[in-house]
Short mmCIF file of C-alpha atoms and ligand atoms in Angstrom, two decimals:
data_model
loop_
_atom_site.label_atom_id
_atom_site.label_comp_id
_atom_site.label_asym_id
_atom_site.label_seq_id
_atom_site.Cartn_x
_atom_site.Cartn_y
_atom_site.Cartn_z
CA MET A 24 6.98 -15.01 -73.71
CA LYS A 25 10.10 -16.78 -72.52
CA ILE A 26 12.52 -16.11 -69.68
CA ASP A 27 16.03 -15.32 -70.87
CA VAL A 28 18.86 -16.25 -68.54
CA LEU A 29 22.19 -14.58 -67.96
CA LEU A 30 24.80 -16.45 -65.97
CA GLY A 31 28.51 -16.82 -65.32
CA LEU A 32 30.48 -19.61 -67.02
CA GLN A 33 33.58 -19.50 -64.82
CA TRP A 34 34.17 -19.00 -61.07
CA GLY A 35 32.08 -15.87 -60.68
CA ASP A 36 32.89 -12.17 -61.10
CA GLU A 37 32.68 -12.44 -64.88
CA GLY A 38 30.88 -9.09 -65.11
CA LYS A 39 27.25 -10.25 -64.82
CA GLY A 40 26.15 -7.03 -63.09
CA LYS A 41 27.41 -4.84 -65.92
CA ILE A 42 25.71 -6.85 -68.67
CA VAL A 43 22.40 -7.27 -66.82
CA ASP A 44 22.37 -3.47 -66.50
CA VAL A 45 23.14 -3.11 -70.22
CA LEU A 46 20.36 -5.54 -71.23
CA THR A 47 17.74 -4.31 -68.72
CA PRO A 48 16.07 -1.74 -71.02
CA ASP A 49 14.91 -4.77 -73.08
CA TYR A 50 13.20 -6.39 -70.08
CA ASP A 51 10.15 -5.74 -67.88
CA VAL A 52 11.41 -7.89 -65.01
CA VAL A 53 14.88 -8.87 -63.79
CA ALA A 54 14.94 -11.74 -61.28
CA ARG A 55 17.70 -13.22 -59.15
CA PHE A 56 17.16 -16.97 -58.71
CA GLN A 57 19.92 -18.21 -56.37
CA GLY A 58 22.82 -17.19 -54.16
CA GLY A 59 22.81 -14.46 -51.61
CA PRO A 60 25.12 -11.71 -50.39
CA ASN A 61 28.16 -13.80 -51.36
CA ALA A 62 27.56 -12.15 -54.74
CA GLY A 63 29.00 -8.75 -55.60
CA HIS A 64 27.73 -7.37 -58.92
CA THR A 65 29.31 -4.13 -60.08
CA ILE A 66 27.60 -1.56 -62.28
CA GLU A 67 29.29 1.63 -63.50
CA PHE A 68 27.78 4.53 -65.40
CA HIS A 69 28.00 8.34 -65.44
CA GLY A 70 31.12 8.13 -63.28
CA LYS A 71 29.23 6.31 -60.51
CA LYS A 72 29.90 2.80 -59.28
CA PHE A 73 27.43 0.54 -57.43
CA VAL A 74 28.03 -2.95 -56.03
CA LEU A 75 24.90 -5.04 -55.48
CA HIS A 76 24.83 -8.19 -53.36
CA THR A 77 21.22 -9.29 -53.07
CA ILE A 78 19.40 -6.78 -55.25
CA PRO A 79 19.05 -7.65 -58.95
CA SER A 80 21.14 -5.54 -61.32
CA GLY A 81 18.10 -4.28 -63.22
CA VAL A 82 17.28 -1.58 -60.66
CA PHE A 83 18.88 1.27 -62.60
CA ASN A 84 16.07 1.25 -65.12
CA PRO A 85 13.06 2.72 -63.28
CA ASN A 86 10.62 0.91 -65.58
CA THR A 87 11.88 -2.58 -64.75
CA LYS A 88 10.54 -4.63 -61.84
CA ASN A 89 13.21 -6.47 -59.86
CA LEU A 90 12.47 -9.72 -58.07
CA ILE A 91 14.50 -11.51 -55.41
CA GLY A 92 13.34 -15.07 -56.07
CA ASN A 93 12.62 -17.93 -53.69
CA GLY A 94 15.98 -19.54 -54.47
CA VAL A 95 17.88 -16.56 -53.06
CA ILE A 96 18.86 -16.36 -49.40
CA ILE A 97 18.60 -12.98 -47.70
CA ASP A 98 20.46 -11.29 -44.89
CA PRO A 99 18.09 -8.41 -44.06
CA LEU A 100 20.86 -6.26 -42.62
CA ILE A 101 22.97 -6.55 -45.78
CA LEU A 102 19.92 -5.99 -47.97
CA LEU A 103 18.94 -2.87 -46.03
CA GLY A 104 22.52 -1.60 -46.32
CA GLU A 105 22.30 -1.99 -50.11
CA ILE A 106 18.98 -0.17 -50.29
CA ASN A 107 20.33 2.70 -48.19
CA LYS A 108 23.52 2.98 -50.22
CA LEU A 109 21.50 3.18 -53.42
CA LYS A 110 19.31 5.85 -51.85
CA LYS A 111 22.42 7.86 -50.98
CA GLY A 112 23.51 7.52 -54.60
CA GLY A 113 20.15 8.98 -55.68
CA VAL A 114 18.42 5.69 -56.59
CA ASP A 115 15.25 4.77 -54.65
CA ILE A 116 14.34 1.22 -55.57
CA THR A 117 11.65 0.40 -52.99
CA LYS A 118 8.80 0.65 -55.50
CA GLN A 119 10.58 -1.55 -58.06
CA LEU A 120 11.74 -4.26 -55.68
CA TYR A 121 9.73 -7.44 -55.01
CA ILE A 122 10.84 -10.15 -52.61
CA SER A 123 9.69 -13.75 -52.58
CA ARG A 124 8.03 -14.76 -49.30
CA LYS A 125 9.70 -18.14 -49.77
CA ALA A 126 13.26 -16.73 -49.83
CA HIS A 127 15.12 -18.10 -46.81
CA LEU A 128 16.73 -15.90 -44.18
CA ILE A 129 20.40 -15.93 -43.29
CA LEU A 130 20.30 -15.72 -39.49
CA PRO A 131 23.08 -14.07 -37.47
CA THR A 132 24.03 -17.51 -36.15
CA HIS A 133 24.48 -18.75 -39.74
CA ARG A 134 27.26 -16.18 -40.01
CA LEU A 135 28.90 -17.63 -36.89
CA LEU A 136 28.45 -21.19 -38.12
CA ASP A 137 30.06 -20.33 -41.46
CA ALA A 138 33.11 -18.94 -39.65
CA ALA A 139 33.21 -21.90 -37.24
CA GLN A 140 32.98 -24.48 -40.03
CA GLU A 141 35.64 -22.77 -42.11
CA ALA A 142 37.97 -22.55 -39.09
CA ALA A 143 37.38 -26.25 -38.37
CA LYS A 144 38.40 -27.17 -41.94
CA GLY A 145 41.84 -25.61 -41.38
CA ALA A 146 44.02 -25.93 -44.50
CA ASP A 147 41.08 -27.47 -46.41
CA LYS A 148 38.90 -24.40 -46.05
CA ILE A 149 36.67 -23.43 -48.99
CA GLY A 150 37.55 -19.74 -48.80
CA SER A 151 33.88 -18.88 -48.19
CA THR A 152 32.81 -15.25 -48.26
CA LEU A 153 31.61 -15.92 -44.66
CA LYS A 154 28.17 -14.51 -45.40
CA GLY A 155 26.44 -17.58 -43.92
CA ILE A 156 25.64 -19.11 -47.32
CA GLY A 157 26.55 -22.75 -46.63
CA PRO A 158 24.76 -22.96 -43.25
CA ALA A 159 21.61 -21.17 -44.50
CA TYR A 160 21.25 -23.45 -47.54
CA THR A 161 22.02 -26.46 -45.32
CA ASP A 162 19.13 -25.50 -43.03
CA LYS A 163 16.85 -25.02 -46.02
CA SER A 164 17.59 -28.55 -47.28
CA ALA A 165 17.44 -30.02 -43.77
CA ARG A 166 14.01 -28.36 -43.32
CA ASN A 167 15.17 -26.17 -40.47
CA GLY A 168 15.20 -22.93 -42.44
CA ILE A 169 13.14 -19.81 -41.80
CA ARG A 170 11.72 -17.94 -44.79
CA ILE A 171 11.22 -14.22 -44.92
CA GLY A 172 7.47 -14.84 -45.11
CA ASP A 173 7.69 -16.75 -41.81
CA SER A 174 8.97 -13.61 -40.11
CA CYS A 175 5.49 -12.08 -40.56
CA LEU A 176 3.83 -15.00 -38.75
CA GLU A 177 3.14 -15.34 -35.02
CA ASN A 178 5.42 -18.30 -34.43
CA PHE A 179 8.51 -16.53 -35.79
CA SER A 180 10.05 -15.66 -32.45
CA ASN A 181 9.89 -19.30 -31.29
CA GLN A 182 11.28 -20.54 -34.60
CA TYR A 183 14.14 -18.07 -34.38
CA GLN A 184 15.05 -18.95 -30.79
CA LYS A 185 14.96 -22.67 -31.55
CA GLN A 186 17.36 -22.34 -34.48
CA ARG A 187 19.57 -19.89 -32.61
CA GLU A 188 20.01 -22.34 -29.72
CA ARG A 189 20.65 -25.24 -32.04
CA HIS A 190 23.26 -23.25 -33.96
CA LEU A 191 25.04 -22.12 -30.79
CA LYS A 192 25.36 -25.75 -29.67
CA LEU A 193 26.84 -26.70 -33.04
CA ILE A 194 29.27 -23.81 -32.79
CA GLU A 195 30.31 -24.88 -29.29
CA ASN A 196 30.94 -28.41 -30.58
CA LEU A 197 33.29 -26.95 -33.17
CA ASP A 198 35.28 -25.26 -30.37
CA PHE A 199 34.58 -21.87 -31.90
CA TYR A 200 34.52 -19.10 -29.32
CA TYR A 201 32.61 -16.27 -30.89
CA SER A 202 32.84 -13.71 -28.09
CA ASN A 203 35.72 -12.02 -29.93
CA TYR A 204 34.45 -12.72 -33.46
CA LEU A 205 33.22 -9.70 -35.39
CA ILE A 206 30.51 -9.98 -38.03
CA ASP A 207 31.08 -7.16 -40.52
CA GLY A 208 32.92 -5.29 -37.76
CA GLN A 209 30.29 -5.82 -35.05
CA ASP A 210 30.15 -8.19 -32.09
CA PHE A 211 27.40 -10.80 -32.20
CA ASP A 212 24.90 -9.07 -29.89
CA THR A 213 25.18 -5.76 -31.76
CA TYR A 214 24.86 -7.52 -35.11
CA GLU A 215 21.83 -9.50 -33.97
CA LYS A 216 20.07 -6.36 -32.70
CA ALA A 217 20.73 -4.51 -35.96
CA TRP A 218 19.63 -7.62 -37.92
CA PHE A 219 16.22 -7.56 -36.18
CA GLU A 220 15.81 -3.85 -36.79
CA ALA A 221 16.62 -4.37 -40.47
CA LEU A 222 14.21 -7.28 -40.71
CA GLU A 223 11.39 -5.01 -39.49
CA VAL A 224 12.13 -2.64 -42.41
CA ILE A 225 12.54 -5.37 -45.05
CA LYS A 226 9.28 -7.09 -43.98
CA LYS A 227 7.41 -3.95 -44.97
CA LEU A 228 8.71 -4.01 -48.56
CA GLN A 229 6.72 -5.72 -51.31
CA LEU A 230 6.73 -9.40 -50.30
CA VAL A 231 5.08 -11.55 -52.96
CA ASP A 232 4.18 -15.14 -53.75
CA SER A 233 6.86 -15.01 -56.37
CA GLU A 234 5.95 -18.14 -58.33
CA TYR A 235 2.55 -16.56 -59.10
CA PHE A 236 4.13 -13.12 -59.59
CA ILE A 237 6.53 -14.33 -62.26
CA ASN A 238 4.11 -16.65 -64.03
CA ASP A 239 1.52 -13.86 -64.16
CA GLU A 240 4.14 -11.59 -65.76
CA LEU A 241 4.91 -14.32 -68.30
CA THR A 242 1.24 -14.83 -69.11
CA ALA A 243 0.86 -11.08 -69.59
CA GLY A 244 3.58 -11.27 -72.25
CA LYS A 245 6.24 -9.47 -70.21
CA ARG A 246 9.92 -9.94 -70.96
CA ILE A 247 11.92 -11.47 -68.10
CA LEU A 248 15.65 -11.81 -67.51
CA ALA A 249 16.92 -14.21 -64.85
CA GLU A 250 20.22 -13.03 -63.34
CA GLY A 251 22.64 -15.65 -62.07
CA ALA A 252 25.09 -15.22 -59.24
CA GLN A 253 28.49 -16.92 -58.81
CA GLY A 254 29.45 -19.05 -61.82
CA THR A 255 29.00 -22.50 -63.32
CA LEU A 256 32.27 -23.83 -61.89
CA LEU A 257 30.98 -22.95 -58.39
CA ASP A 258 27.73 -24.93 -58.87
CA VAL A 259 27.11 -27.30 -55.96
CA ASP A 260 26.58 -30.26 -58.33
CA PHE A 261 28.82 -29.49 -61.29
CA GLY A 262 31.50 -27.18 -59.90
CA SER A 263 34.86 -28.17 -58.46
CA TYR A 264 33.24 -29.84 -55.44
CA PRO A 265 33.76 -29.33 -52.52
CA PHE A 266 35.24 -25.94 -53.47
CA VAL A 267 31.88 -24.57 -54.57
CA THR A 268 29.01 -22.52 -53.26
CA SER A 269 25.83 -24.15 -51.92
CA SER A 270 23.35 -23.47 -54.72
CA ASN A 271 22.76 -24.44 -58.34
CA THR A 272 24.31 -21.59 -60.26
CA THR A 273 23.51 -23.23 -63.62
CA ALA A 274 20.45 -22.68 -65.84
CA ALA A 275 18.73 -25.58 -64.05
CA GLY A 276 18.63 -23.36 -60.96
CA VAL A 277 16.27 -20.92 -62.69
CA CYS A 278 13.27 -23.27 -62.59
CA ALA A 279 13.69 -24.15 -58.91
CA GLY A 280 14.75 -20.66 -57.89
CA LEU A 281 11.84 -18.84 -59.51
CA GLY A 282 9.08 -21.43 -59.90
CA VAL A 283 9.00 -21.48 -63.69
CA ALA A 284 8.70 -24.45 -66.02
CA PRO A 285 11.66 -25.63 -68.14
CA ASN A 286 9.80 -24.84 -71.37
CA THR A 287 9.64 -21.15 -70.42
CA ILE A 288 13.41 -20.73 -70.77
CA GLY A 289 14.45 -18.78 -73.88
CA GLU A 290 17.93 -17.47 -74.62
CA VAL A 291 20.77 -18.38 -72.27
CA PHE A 292 23.48 -15.70 -72.27
CA GLY A 293 26.76 -17.10 -70.96
CA ILE A 294 29.32 -14.63 -69.67
CA PHE A 295 33.02 -15.31 -69.43
CA LYS A 296 36.19 -13.28 -69.02
CA ALA A 297 38.81 -13.37 -71.77
CA TYR A 298 40.96 -15.05 -69.09
CA CYS A 299 40.07 -16.71 -65.78
CA THR A 300 39.91 -15.64 -62.16
CA ARG A 301 38.97 -17.37 -58.96
CA VAL A 302 38.62 -16.23 -55.33
CA GLY A 303 38.87 -18.78 -52.58
CA SER A 304 40.34 -22.28 -52.67
CA GLY A 305 40.05 -25.05 -55.23
CA PRO A 306 41.62 -26.26 -58.46
CA PHE A 307 42.52 -23.75 -61.18
CA THR A 308 44.41 -25.48 -63.97
CA THR A 309 45.54 -22.41 -65.91
CA GLU A 310 46.46 -20.34 -62.85
CA LEU A 311 49.51 -18.10 -63.28
CA PHE A 312 52.01 -17.42 -60.52
CA ASP A 313 54.24 -15.19 -62.61
CA ALA A 314 54.40 -11.65 -63.98
CA ASP A 315 51.58 -12.41 -66.46
CA GLY A 316 49.26 -13.25 -63.57
CA ASP A 317 50.29 -10.10 -61.71
CA LEU A 318 49.66 -8.02 -64.84
CA MET A 319 46.15 -9.49 -65.26
CA ARG A 320 45.35 -8.75 -61.61
CA LYS A 321 46.62 -5.19 -61.96
CA GLN A 322 45.02 -4.41 -65.33
CA GLY A 323 41.76 -6.12 -64.41
CA ASN A 324 41.66 -4.73 -60.88
CA GLU A 325 41.07 -8.29 -59.78
CA PHE A 326 40.12 -7.80 -56.15
CA GLY A 327 36.83 -9.23 -54.81
CA SER A 328 33.73 -6.99 -54.95
CA THR A 329 32.39 -8.58 -51.75
CA THR A 330 35.48 -9.35 -49.69
CA GLY A 331 38.26 -7.28 -51.31
CA ARG A 332 40.44 -10.41 -51.54
CA PRO A 333 42.94 -10.55 -54.46
CA ARG A 334 41.58 -12.84 -57.17
CA ARG A 335 43.74 -15.67 -58.52
CA CYS A 336 44.35 -15.11 -62.25
CA GLY A 337 45.14 -17.37 -65.21
CA TRP A 338 44.60 -18.04 -68.92
CA LEU A 339 41.24 -18.83 -70.48
CA ASP A 340 40.35 -22.50 -70.04
CA LEU A 341 38.46 -23.70 -73.13
CA PRO A 342 37.59 -27.27 -72.04
CA ALA A 343 36.05 -25.77 -68.87
CA LEU A 344 34.21 -23.14 -70.92
CA ARG A 345 32.80 -25.79 -73.24
CA TYR A 346 31.68 -27.81 -70.19
CA ALA A 347 29.86 -24.75 -68.80
CA ILE A 348 28.21 -24.09 -72.17
CA MET A 349 27.01 -27.70 -72.29
CA LEU A 350 25.53 -27.61 -68.78
CA ASN A 351 23.64 -24.38 -69.36
CA GLY A 352 22.55 -24.72 -72.98
CA VAL A 353 24.19 -21.38 -73.74
CA THR A 354 22.82 -19.80 -76.94
CA GLU A 355 24.98 -16.64 -77.00
CA LEU A 356 28.30 -15.77 -75.43
CA ILE A 357 29.46 -12.49 -73.95
CA MET A 358 33.19 -12.03 -73.53
CA MET A 359 34.22 -9.64 -70.76
CA LYS A 360 37.34 -7.68 -69.94
CA ALA A 361 39.03 -8.05 -73.33
CA ASP A 362 40.79 -4.72 -72.57
CA VAL A 363 42.67 -6.38 -69.70
CA LEU A 364 44.68 -8.30 -72.31
CA ASP A 365 45.62 -5.11 -74.22
CA ALA A 366 49.15 -5.16 -72.82
CA PHE A 367 50.01 -8.79 -73.64
CA ASP A 368 52.34 -9.70 -76.56
CA THR A 369 51.09 -13.25 -76.44
CA ILE A 370 47.75 -14.50 -75.17
CA LYS A 371 47.40 -18.13 -74.20
CA VAL A 372 44.36 -20.40 -73.94
CA ALA A 373 44.10 -23.97 -72.65
CA THR A 374 42.76 -26.35 -75.28
CA ALA A 375 43.24 -29.64 -73.37
CA TYR A 376 44.74 -31.08 -70.20
CA ILE A 377 47.39 -33.69 -69.51
CA TYR A 378 45.84 -36.17 -67.07
CA GLU A 379 47.54 -39.40 -66.00
CA GLY A 380 49.99 -38.94 -68.89
CA LYS A 381 47.29 -38.60 -71.55
CA GLU A 382 45.76 -35.61 -73.29
CA ILE A 383 42.08 -35.13 -72.48
CA ASN A 384 39.61 -32.33 -73.12
CA HIS A 385 36.98 -32.95 -70.46
CA LEU A 386 37.00 -32.29 -66.70
CA PRO A 387 37.78 -35.56 -64.93
CA PHE A 388 35.91 -36.50 -61.73
CA ASP A 389 39.03 -36.17 -59.59
CA ALA A 390 40.12 -32.79 -60.99
CA CYS A 391 40.23 -31.48 -57.40
CA THR A 392 42.86 -33.93 -56.22
CA GLN A 393 44.85 -34.58 -59.40
CA ASN A 394 47.04 -31.88 -60.82
CA LEU A 395 45.98 -31.30 -64.40
CA THR A 396 48.55 -29.71 -66.69
CA PRO A 397 47.07 -27.37 -69.29
CA VAL A 398 47.94 -27.74 -72.97
CA LEU A 399 48.31 -24.11 -74.01
CA LYS A 400 47.89 -22.55 -77.43
CA SER A 401 49.58 -19.16 -77.99
CA LEU A 402 47.88 -16.42 -79.96
CA LYS A 403 49.28 -13.05 -80.94
CA GLY A 404 48.13 -10.15 -78.73
CA TRP A 405 46.58 -6.97 -80.20
CA LYS A 406 48.78 -4.60 -78.19
CA THR A 407 46.44 -1.68 -78.58
CA SER A 408 43.89 -0.12 -76.27
CA LEU A 409 40.32 -1.39 -76.67
CA VAL A 410 38.73 0.87 -74.07
CA ASN A 411 37.33 3.34 -76.60
CA ASN A 412 36.53 0.74 -79.22
CA ARG A 413 32.74 0.46 -79.82
CA GLU A 414 32.67 -0.86 -83.40
CA GLU A 415 33.03 -4.40 -84.60
CA ALA A 416 34.65 -3.15 -87.81
CA ALA A 417 37.36 -1.38 -85.80
CA MET A 418 38.44 -4.45 -83.86
CA PRO A 419 42.14 -5.32 -84.32
CA ILE A 420 42.67 -8.45 -86.40
CA GLU A 421 44.39 -10.21 -83.48
CA LEU A 422 41.22 -9.76 -81.39
CA VAL A 423 39.11 -11.07 -84.28
CA ASN A 424 41.40 -14.12 -84.49
CA PHE A 425 41.15 -14.66 -80.72
CA ILE A 426 37.34 -14.52 -80.90
CA ARG A 427 37.23 -16.88 -83.90
CA PHE A 428 39.51 -19.36 -82.15
CA ILE A 429 37.16 -19.48 -79.15
CA GLU A 430 34.02 -19.71 -81.30
CA ASP A 431 35.52 -22.55 -83.37
CA TYR A 432 36.31 -24.44 -80.18
CA VAL A 433 32.99 -24.00 -78.35
CA LYS A 434 30.64 -23.65 -81.36
CA VAL A 435 28.62 -20.79 -79.85
CA PRO A 436 28.83 -17.19 -81.13
CA ILE A 437 30.26 -14.34 -79.08
CA ARG A 438 27.73 -11.51 -79.42
CA ILE A 439 29.18 -8.88 -77.11
CA VAL A 440 32.79 -8.05 -76.30
CA SER A 441 33.19 -5.88 -73.21
CA THR A 442 36.07 -3.42 -73.21
CA GLY A 443 35.84 -1.59 -69.88
CA PRO A 444 33.79 -1.39 -66.67
CA ASP A 445 31.47 1.37 -67.84
CA ARG A 446 28.02 0.56 -69.20
CA SER A 447 28.97 2.15 -72.54
CA GLN A 448 32.19 0.19 -73.06
CA LEU A 449 31.26 -2.67 -75.32
CA ILE A 450 31.28 -3.91 -78.89
CA ARG A 451 28.13 -5.60 -80.22
CA ARG A 452 28.81 -8.13 -82.97
CA LYS A 453 26.37 -8.68 -85.79
CA LYS A 454 24.53 -11.98 -86.11
P1 LIG B 562 29.95 -10.05 -61.34
O1 LIG B 562 29.99 -10.61 -59.97
O2 LIG B 562 29.92 -11.12 -62.40
O3 LIG B 562 28.86 -9.04 -61.56
O4 LIG B 562 31.34 -9.28 -61.55
P2 LIG B 562 32.06 -8.31 -60.48
O5 LIG B 562 31.33 -7.04 -60.44
O6 LIG B 562 32.29 -9.02 -59.20
O7 LIG B 562 33.49 -8.18 -61.14
C1 LIG B 562 33.66 -7.67 -62.41
C2 LIG B 562 34.60 -6.46 -62.30
O8 LIG B 562 35.09 -6.11 -63.57
C3 LIG B 562 33.89 -5.20 -61.79
O9 LIG B 562 34.80 -4.44 -61.07
C4 LIG B 562 33.48 -4.52 -63.07
O10 LIG B 562 33.33 -3.10 -62.92
C5 LIG B 562 34.64 -4.82 -63.95
N1 LIG B 562 34.34 -4.96 -65.38
C6 LIG B 562 33.23 -5.42 -65.99
N2 LIG B 562 33.42 -5.49 -67.32
C7 LIG B 562 34.66 -5.05 -67.57
C8 LIG B 562 35.44 -4.91 -68.76
O11 LIG B 562 35.04 -5.22 -69.87
N3 LIG B 562 36.72 -4.43 -68.60
C9 LIG B 562 37.23 -4.10 -67.38
N4 LIG B 562 38.48 -3.64 -67.33
N5 LIG B 562 36.52 -4.22 -66.26
C10 LIG B 562 35.26 -4.70 -66.34
P1 LIG B 563 29.45 -13.24 -57.91
O1 LIG B 563 27.95 -13.39 -58.04
C1 LIG B 563 33.24 -15.15 -57.00
C2 LIG B 563 33.22 -18.26 -53.91
C3 LIG B 563 33.93 -17.97 -52.61
C4 LIG B 563 34.34 -19.38 -52.20
C5 LIG B 563 33.16 -20.23 -52.65
C6 LIG B 563 32.14 -20.51 -51.56
O2 LIG B 563 29.90 -11.90 -57.49
O3 LIG B 563 30.11 -13.76 -59.14
P2 LIG B 563 30.35 -19.07 -50.22
O4 LIG B 563 30.44 -17.73 -49.58
O5 LIG B 563 29.34 -19.16 -51.32
O6 LIG B 563 30.22 -20.17 -49.23
O7 LIG B 563 31.79 -19.30 -50.91
O8 LIG B 563 32.53 -19.49 -53.69
N1 LIG B 563 32.20 -17.25 -54.28
C7 LIG B 563 32.35 -16.37 -55.27
N2 LIG B 563 33.41 -16.11 -56.06
N3 LIG B 563 32.10 -14.49 -57.17
C8 LIG B 563 31.01 -14.74 -56.42
O9 LIG B 563 29.80 -14.21 -56.67
C9 LIG B 563 31.12 -15.70 -55.38
N4 LIG B 563 30.28 -16.17 -54.43
C10 LIG B 563 30.95 -17.12 -53.78
O10 LIG B 563 35.03 -17.13 -52.81
O11 LIG B 563 35.46 -19.79 -52.95
MG1 LIG B 564 31.17 -10.49 -58.24
#
C-alpha cells in the first residue's frame, strides 16, 4: 500500500480540513506530518462546525486512526483545548488519536519568543500566528528542543528549566517586557501553570514510536492519507522566504515528518482555491485592493480560522499554481470555493508576470523585493449559484471553461470542485 498525500498549493486555508474529512472514509489512518497550532482546519457537517489545529481532520470517522506525526510541533494546552471542544460537540477522539513521541513541544517561552521576535522585526514582521512555531522549530534544528516523549523521562524538569532560562535571556535581549503580554488571554505564569496541567493529560494519551506505527500499518496493507498544513507557498525552502512558516509544507515533508520512504508515496492531491488568499505579510502578485477583493472576502468569509484576521484576497495565480504542482508532484487537483465566484461577471487569472520589463511565467528568486505585475486573462463568470450543484453534468458552461483553462495551463486534472463549506457540497468529476 502507498501513502496518499493531501496538501495546500497556495498560502494555506485552501480547505484542506474539509477535503480530508470527505476522503477519510477511504482511509484507515490520517496523519499530520508538519506544522502545529498555526493551522486551522475547518470541517462542517450536519449543521456543526469544528476547527482543528493540531488534530488530524480524519477524526470524524470513528473507524480511522489519526496520527500526529514526529514532524508536527505540539502545544499541549492548545491540543487539550481541541480535545475538550470536540468532546463538548459529542466527539470523543481519545481512542483514535496517536501521538508521536518524537513530536517536539512548543514551550510557553516559545510563545513569548515568537512575540518578541515579531515585535523586533517592526515593519518587516512575518505576520506570524504567534503560536510559537518559529522558535520551536528553531530549537528543534539547533538541537535544543524537547520532545513530548522526553516529558515522560526523569530529566524533563531540568531540560525544561534550562530552556526556559535560555529563552528568557533571549527575550530580555530583544527588549521585550512580557509582564503585560497575554498568551491567549492569560498572563505568562497562569499560561505556564495551565500548560503543565495539560501536558500531564496529553502524556497519558496514546504516545507511539510513530515511524514504526506507520510503517507497520503500511505493511499490513492499510490505506494512509497524509494531511498537510499551511500551503506550498509558505514552505520554508520554496515559499516566499522569509514570509513563510518554519516547516516543509511540500510533499517532501511527508517522508521526514512521518518516517516513511519516498517510494511509499502514492497519489498527491493538491488543493487550491479558485482565487487566492493570504494572511500575514509577504508578496501577493494578484492581490486586489478594490471592490472585487472586498467581494471575495465577503462571499468567501475570508477571515483566519486561527487568528480571525481578515485574509488578503486576489485572483488565481497560475504560474504559482504550476510551481506548486511541480514541487509536490501533484497527480490530482481539487478546486475549492468555486461558489465564492458566483457573483462575478468576469473572473480573472494570472497567466504570467511582468518582471524587469519582460514577460515571464516562473517565480523569480527576488519575487519578495521586486514588484511583479500580473498578466491577467479575463474569463466570463457563470453568474449562478453553485451551492446546490452536485453533478458534473449540471455545471454551467462558464465554469467548465474556467476549469478547462486551468487544466490546459497546469496539465493536471481537477477531480473535485467544492461549492460550499459543508461536507456534502462538492462536484466529483469523472476520470
Ligand atoms: P484549511 O486550513 O486549508 O483547512 O482551510 P480553512 O478551514 O482555514 O479555511 C477554509 C474556509 O473555507 C473554512 O471556513 C471552510 O469552512 C470554508 N470552505 C471550504 N470549502 C469551501 C467551499 O467550497 N466554499 C465555501 N464558500 N467555503 C468553503
Ligand atoms: P492552515 O493549515 C494560512 C502564515 C501566517 C504567517 C506565516 C508564518 O490553516 O492552512 P507562523 O505562525 O507559521 O510563524 O506564521 O504563515 N500561516 C498560515 N496562513 N493558513 C495556515 O495554516 C497558516 N499557518 C501559518 O499567517 O504569514
Ligand atoms: Mg486554515
